[in-house]
Every structure is written in C-alpha cells, then in structure tokens.
Short mmCIF file of C-alpha atoms and ligand atoms in Angstrom, two decimals:
data_model
loop_
_atom_site.label_atom_id
_atom_site.label_comp_id
_atom_site.label_asym_id
_atom_site.label_seq_id
_atom_site.Cartn_x
_atom_site.Cartn_y
_atom_site.Cartn_z
CA MET A 1 36.63 -26.71 -94.77
CA VAL A 2 37.03 -24.55 -91.65
CA ALA A 3 38.19 -26.55 -88.64
CA ASP A 4 36.09 -26.57 -85.49
CA PRO A 5 37.90 -24.02 -83.22
CA ALA A 6 37.60 -26.42 -80.28
CA LEU A 7 39.76 -28.93 -82.16
CA LEU A 8 42.58 -26.42 -82.63
CA ASP A 9 43.47 -26.76 -78.96
CA ASP A 10 46.04 -29.56 -79.13
CA THR A 11 45.32 -31.54 -75.97
CA LEU A 12 45.54 -35.07 -74.64
CA TYR A 13 42.76 -35.62 -72.11
CA ILE A 14 43.69 -38.21 -69.52
CA GLY A 15 42.25 -39.46 -66.24
CA THR A 16 43.76 -39.61 -62.76
CA ARG A 17 47.28 -40.88 -63.35
CA ARG A 18 47.24 -43.07 -60.25
CA TYR A 19 44.36 -45.15 -61.61
CA SER A 20 43.86 -44.61 -65.33
CA SER A 21 45.64 -47.42 -67.12
CA TRP A 22 44.24 -46.53 -70.55
CA SER A 23 45.39 -42.95 -70.10
CA LEU A 24 48.91 -44.19 -69.37
CA ARG A 25 48.93 -46.15 -72.63
CA GLY A 26 47.69 -43.22 -74.70
CA TRP A 27 50.02 -40.77 -73.00
CA LEU A 28 53.04 -43.00 -73.64
CA ALA A 29 52.17 -43.27 -77.33
CA VAL A 30 51.75 -39.49 -77.62
CA ARG A 31 55.02 -38.78 -75.79
CA LEU A 32 56.97 -41.47 -77.67
CA ALA A 33 55.76 -39.88 -80.92
CA GLY A 34 56.81 -36.45 -79.66
CA LEU A 35 53.44 -34.78 -80.34
CA ASP A 36 53.30 -31.20 -79.14
CA VAL A 37 50.12 -31.45 -77.07
CA ARG A 38 49.35 -30.39 -73.53
CA ASP A 39 47.99 -32.84 -70.97
CA GLU A 40 44.66 -32.13 -69.33
CA VAL A 41 43.92 -34.39 -66.38
CA ILE A 42 40.29 -35.02 -65.50
CA PRO A 43 39.89 -36.80 -62.15
CA ILE A 44 37.92 -39.98 -62.83
CA GLN A 45 35.00 -41.23 -60.79
CA GLY A 46 35.36 -44.77 -62.12
CA GLY A 47 32.85 -46.98 -63.87
CA GLY A 48 32.46 -44.54 -66.76
CA GLY A 49 30.56 -42.07 -64.58
CA THR A 50 32.74 -38.98 -64.95
CA THR A 51 30.50 -36.26 -66.38
CA ALA A 52 33.42 -33.93 -67.19
CA ILE A 53 34.83 -36.65 -69.47
CA GLN A 54 31.44 -37.43 -70.99
CA ARG A 55 31.06 -33.76 -71.93
CA ILE A 56 34.36 -33.68 -73.82
CA SER A 57 35.18 -37.10 -75.22
CA PRO A 58 33.14 -38.72 -78.04
CA ASN A 59 33.09 -42.14 -76.34
CA GLY A 60 32.82 -40.69 -72.83
CA LEU A 61 36.22 -42.10 -71.92
CA VAL A 62 39.87 -41.12 -71.71
CA PRO A 63 42.39 -41.01 -73.28
CA TYR A 64 41.06 -38.62 -75.90
CA LEU A 65 43.42 -36.75 -78.21
CA ARG A 66 42.95 -33.52 -80.11
CA HIS A 67 45.85 -32.80 -82.43
CA ALA A 68 46.24 -30.68 -85.55
CA GLY A 69 42.49 -30.42 -86.03
CA ASN A 70 42.01 -34.18 -85.63
CA GLU A 71 40.31 -35.98 -82.82
CA VAL A 72 41.18 -39.53 -81.82
CA TRP A 73 39.79 -41.79 -79.12
CA GLU A 74 40.22 -45.45 -78.19
CA THR A 75 43.76 -46.28 -77.19
CA VAL A 76 44.65 -48.47 -80.17
CA ALA A 77 43.48 -45.72 -82.51
CA ILE A 78 45.64 -43.22 -80.61
CA CYS A 79 48.61 -45.61 -80.97
CA GLU A 80 47.99 -45.88 -84.72
CA TYR A 81 47.62 -42.10 -85.07
CA CYS A 82 50.87 -41.56 -83.16
CA ALA A 83 52.64 -44.15 -85.31
CA GLU A 84 51.62 -42.21 -88.42
CA GLN A 85 53.53 -39.25 -86.96
CA ALA A 86 56.41 -41.38 -85.69
CA PRO A 87 56.61 -44.71 -87.57
CA THR A 88 59.22 -46.07 -85.12
CA LEU A 89 56.39 -46.78 -82.67
CA TRP A 90 55.92 -50.01 -84.63
CA PRO A 91 58.83 -52.25 -85.71
CA LYS A 92 60.30 -51.70 -89.16
CA ALA A 93 59.99 -55.24 -90.54
CA ALA A 94 56.50 -56.14 -91.74
CA SER A 95 56.48 -59.50 -89.94
CA GLU A 96 57.47 -57.89 -86.63
CA ARG A 97 54.98 -55.09 -87.21
CA ALA A 98 52.21 -57.65 -87.67
CA LEU A 99 53.21 -59.31 -84.42
CA ALA A 100 53.43 -56.01 -82.53
CA ARG A 101 49.97 -54.98 -83.73
CA SER A 102 48.57 -58.38 -82.78
CA VAL A 103 49.90 -58.36 -79.22
CA ALA A 104 48.83 -54.71 -78.78
CA ALA A 105 45.32 -55.54 -80.00
CA GLU A 106 45.21 -58.61 -77.75
CA MET A 107 45.92 -56.32 -74.79
CA HIS A 108 43.27 -53.86 -75.90
CA ALA A 109 40.60 -56.52 -76.27
CA GLY A 110 41.51 -58.97 -73.54
CA PHE A 111 42.87 -59.89 -70.15
CA ARG A 112 39.60 -58.87 -68.54
CA SER A 113 40.06 -61.05 -65.45
CA LEU A 114 43.41 -59.45 -64.71
CA ARG A 115 42.12 -55.93 -65.32
CA ILE A 116 39.14 -56.43 -63.00
CA ALA A 117 40.89 -58.31 -60.19
CA MET A 118 44.02 -56.15 -60.18
CA PRO A 119 42.97 -52.56 -60.91
CA MET A 120 45.88 -50.20 -61.48
CA ASN A 121 46.77 -48.14 -58.44
CA LEU A 122 50.30 -46.79 -58.61
CA GLY A 123 50.43 -46.28 -54.84
CA ALA A 124 49.26 -49.76 -53.89
CA ASP A 125 51.27 -52.69 -52.58
CA ARG A 126 48.94 -55.70 -52.51
CA PRO A 127 50.81 -59.00 -52.68
CA GLY A 128 48.45 -61.97 -53.10
CA ILE A 129 45.31 -59.99 -53.91
CA GLY A 130 43.53 -61.00 -57.09
CA ASN A 131 45.40 -64.26 -57.34
CA THR A 132 42.61 -66.33 -58.95
CA PRO A 133 42.87 -69.14 -61.55
CA GLU A 134 41.33 -66.84 -64.20
CA VAL A 135 43.89 -64.14 -63.48
CA ARG A 136 46.69 -66.73 -63.60
CA THR A 137 45.47 -67.77 -67.06
CA ASP A 138 45.74 -64.14 -68.21
CA ILE A 139 49.18 -63.76 -66.65
CA ASN A 140 50.40 -66.98 -68.29
CA ARG A 141 49.36 -65.68 -71.69
CA ILE A 142 50.98 -62.27 -71.06
CA GLU A 143 54.21 -63.96 -69.98
CA ALA A 144 54.14 -66.13 -73.11
CA ILE A 145 53.73 -63.00 -75.28
CA TRP A 146 56.55 -61.20 -73.50
CA GLN A 147 58.85 -64.21 -73.70
CA SER A 148 58.21 -64.70 -77.39
CA CYS A 149 58.72 -61.02 -78.27
CA LEU A 150 61.76 -60.50 -76.04
CA THR A 151 63.44 -63.67 -77.28
CA ARG A 152 62.86 -62.74 -80.94
CA SER A 153 63.96 -59.14 -80.54
CA GLY A 154 66.70 -59.56 -77.97
CA GLY A 155 64.99 -56.90 -75.80
CA PRO A 156 65.14 -55.00 -73.57
CA PHE A 157 61.80 -53.77 -74.99
CA LEU A 158 59.33 -56.09 -76.70
CA PHE A 159 60.53 -55.24 -80.18
CA GLY A 160 64.11 -54.23 -79.52
CA ALA A 161 66.11 -51.33 -78.22
CA GLN A 162 63.38 -48.66 -78.04
CA MET A 163 60.08 -48.50 -76.23
CA GLY A 164 57.27 -48.73 -78.79
CA ALA A 165 53.49 -48.93 -79.04
CA ALA A 166 53.36 -52.57 -77.91
CA ASP A 167 55.30 -51.70 -74.75
CA ALA A 168 52.97 -48.74 -74.16
CA MET A 169 50.01 -51.13 -74.25
CA TYR A 170 51.59 -53.45 -71.66
CA ALA A 171 53.01 -50.73 -69.36
CA PRO A 172 49.92 -50.71 -67.08
CA VAL A 173 50.23 -54.50 -66.77
CA VAL A 174 53.75 -53.92 -65.51
CA ALA A 175 52.35 -51.38 -63.02
CA ARG A 176 49.86 -54.01 -61.80
CA PHE A 177 52.55 -56.67 -61.46
CA LEU A 178 54.65 -54.26 -59.39
CA SER A 179 51.70 -53.68 -57.05
CA TYR A 180 50.24 -57.20 -56.81
CA HIS A 181 53.47 -59.25 -57.05
CA PRO A 182 52.23 -62.36 -58.85
CA ASP A 183 54.76 -65.14 -59.48
CA LEU A 184 56.68 -64.21 -62.63
CA SER A 185 59.61 -65.59 -64.59
CA ASP A 186 62.99 -63.88 -64.33
CA LEU A 187 62.53 -62.61 -67.88
CA SER A 188 59.16 -61.02 -67.04
CA ARG A 189 60.57 -59.45 -63.88
CA ALA A 190 63.48 -57.98 -65.85
CA TYR A 191 61.04 -56.58 -68.44
CA CYS A 192 58.98 -55.00 -65.63
CA GLN A 193 62.12 -53.28 -64.34
CA THR A 194 62.98 -52.05 -67.85
CA ILE A 195 59.54 -50.49 -68.29
CA ARG A 196 59.41 -49.02 -64.78
CA GLY A 197 62.87 -47.51 -65.25
CA HIS A 198 62.02 -45.74 -68.50
CA GLU A 199 62.09 -41.98 -68.10
CA LEU A 200 58.47 -41.59 -69.28
CA LEU A 201 57.26 -44.05 -66.64
CA CYS A 202 59.27 -42.14 -64.03
CA GLN A 203 57.58 -38.91 -65.13
CA TRP A 204 54.13 -40.53 -64.96
CA TYR A 205 54.69 -42.07 -61.51
CA ASP A 206 56.06 -38.75 -60.18
CA ALA A 207 53.07 -36.82 -61.52
CA ALA A 208 50.71 -39.44 -60.06
CA ALA A 209 52.34 -39.10 -56.65
CA ALA A 210 51.75 -35.33 -56.79
CA GLU A 211 48.02 -35.61 -57.49
CA PRO A 212 45.67 -34.18 -54.85
CA LEU A 213 44.53 -36.60 -52.16
CA SER A 214 40.98 -35.48 -52.89
CA TRP A 215 41.19 -37.36 -56.23
CA ARG A 216 41.58 -40.69 -54.47
CA LEU A 217 38.63 -43.06 -54.70
CA ASP A 218 37.53 -45.60 -52.16
CA ARG A 219 36.75 -48.10 -54.92
CA TYR A 220 40.42 -48.20 -55.98
CA GLU A 221 42.05 -47.64 -52.58
CA ASN A 222 40.24 -50.23 -50.47
CA ILE A 223 40.42 -53.52 -52.30
CA VAL A 224 40.44 -56.79 -50.37
N1 GSH B 1 38.42 -48.82 -74.71
C1 GSH B 1 38.84 -47.56 -74.14
C2 GSH B 1 38.85 -47.71 -72.65
C3 GSH B 1 39.09 -46.35 -71.97
C4 GSH B 1 38.66 -46.35 -70.51
O1 GSH B 1 37.98 -47.29 -70.01
N2 GSH B 1 39.04 -45.27 -69.81
C5 GSH B 1 38.65 -45.10 -68.43
C6 GSH B 1 39.84 -44.66 -67.59
S1 GSH B 1 41.08 -45.93 -67.51
C7 GSH B 1 37.67 -43.93 -68.34
O2 GSH B 1 37.64 -43.07 -69.18
N3 GSH B 1 36.88 -43.90 -67.27
C8 GSH B 1 36.00 -42.81 -67.08
C9 GSH B 1 35.22 -42.94 -65.82
O3 GSH B 1 35.50 -43.86 -65.03
O4 GSH B 1 34.31 -42.14 -65.66
C10 GSH B 1 40.21 -47.20 -74.70
O5 GSH B 1 40.89 -48.08 -75.21
O6 GSH B 1 40.60 -46.01 -74.68
#
C-alpha cells in the first residue's frame, strides 16, 4: 500500500503552549520516547472552535501525531503509541504497569471539576480561585493517587527514577497547582517541584513564555 504523502511529514500538532494542557501531555510522551518529529503549534481559540485544527486533526483537537506514516490522536493513544517505541514510558513490572495505565486513564477521563475551574495558564498566579468543594474532591483523589504511587515506587516520579507516561498525564495538573496554589501535602508539593524542574517542563515553559502576545485569549487570561 502506498502511504498518503501527507502522513510522511512527521509532525506533532499542538496548541498554544500557555493553555493547551492536552498538548503538553502528548508532547511529553513524544519527547520522552525520543520520536524524531517536528512540533507545529496552532494557536487555539478554545472551546474546540479552532478551524485550523479542525482542518488537520481527525477529532478536531490537539495533540495530533503523524509519525512514520501513522496518525494518532487522543492523548492516551499517543502515550500508548509512544510506549510502543520506548517501552520505558510504562513501568517494567506488570502490576505497576497496570497501575500506571489506570491512573493515566483516570486522568484522561476525569477530574472535570478541576479542569474547568482551574484552566491551565502557565503565566497565571491565581491563589484561591477555583477553590470549590467539587474541585477539592478532585484534588483529594489526585493527592491519594500521587501518594500511593510515590510511596510504592520511592519516587521522585510516580513510578520511580524516570519521568514516564503517568507523569506526563499529570504534568498539567502540576502546572495548575503551581498557578492556583491549593492546599497540598508536603509530598504533593515535592512532586510538583520534581515535575516543574524536569528539563522537558523547563523547555515547554520557556517556549510558552516566548509565544506571541496576540495568541493570548481573554477567556483564559481573565478568570475571576
Ligand atoms: N480528549 C482529547 C482532548 C484534547 C483537547 O481537548 N484539546 C484541546 C486543547 S487542550 C483542543 O484541541 N482545543 C481546540 C480548540 O479549542 O479549538 C485528548 O485526550 O487529546
């Protein structure tokens, strides 16, 4: 079969780095796996209304990966694809791998209250905003997951010494916690510092800070 020429262009399509939490997850998985793909940033309009993304991506959303003639969308699918290339994205032991997949999937499917009330904005400092009982319930569950994984593995990442797919899934939660400053345990705060200090997070934050001001959106900048 002859590959579609458009799919030969190995590219990870992502949204505005300042805001696009799903893009951060997909980008981390791709970079942790060492895939040789270029990044193409499409400034998002928010609410799924970005026509440039709808034209390119099968589900009308980013991240969207084209690699080696394959196309992959939905962040958990991108994580799984990357882990096929670099199996160390998931833990080696089957029991730990099952746990890592479960907590990654729980992030993908859940924590809606947190995601709505505390949208990711890497430039924001908003202590106290979004501090509702529903958000606290989400945060309590996230802290329980982190505590369980870090205690089992010994840290500093959820499943041991290296950042993996599960950490990639929770990295935008860390970014939210650093902006919104909810009450957290010492263990959670230490984990946030570990993730923020990782060189890939530093690269992402630096690139986000260099994005044009014209990409900024009122809906993400002016939250009360
Ligand atoms: N379930 C999707 C969610 C992806 C998603 O919602 N992406 C947002 C950016 S964070 C998007 O593409 N927004 C496009 C827009 O706002 O027009 C996934 O896991 O990849």
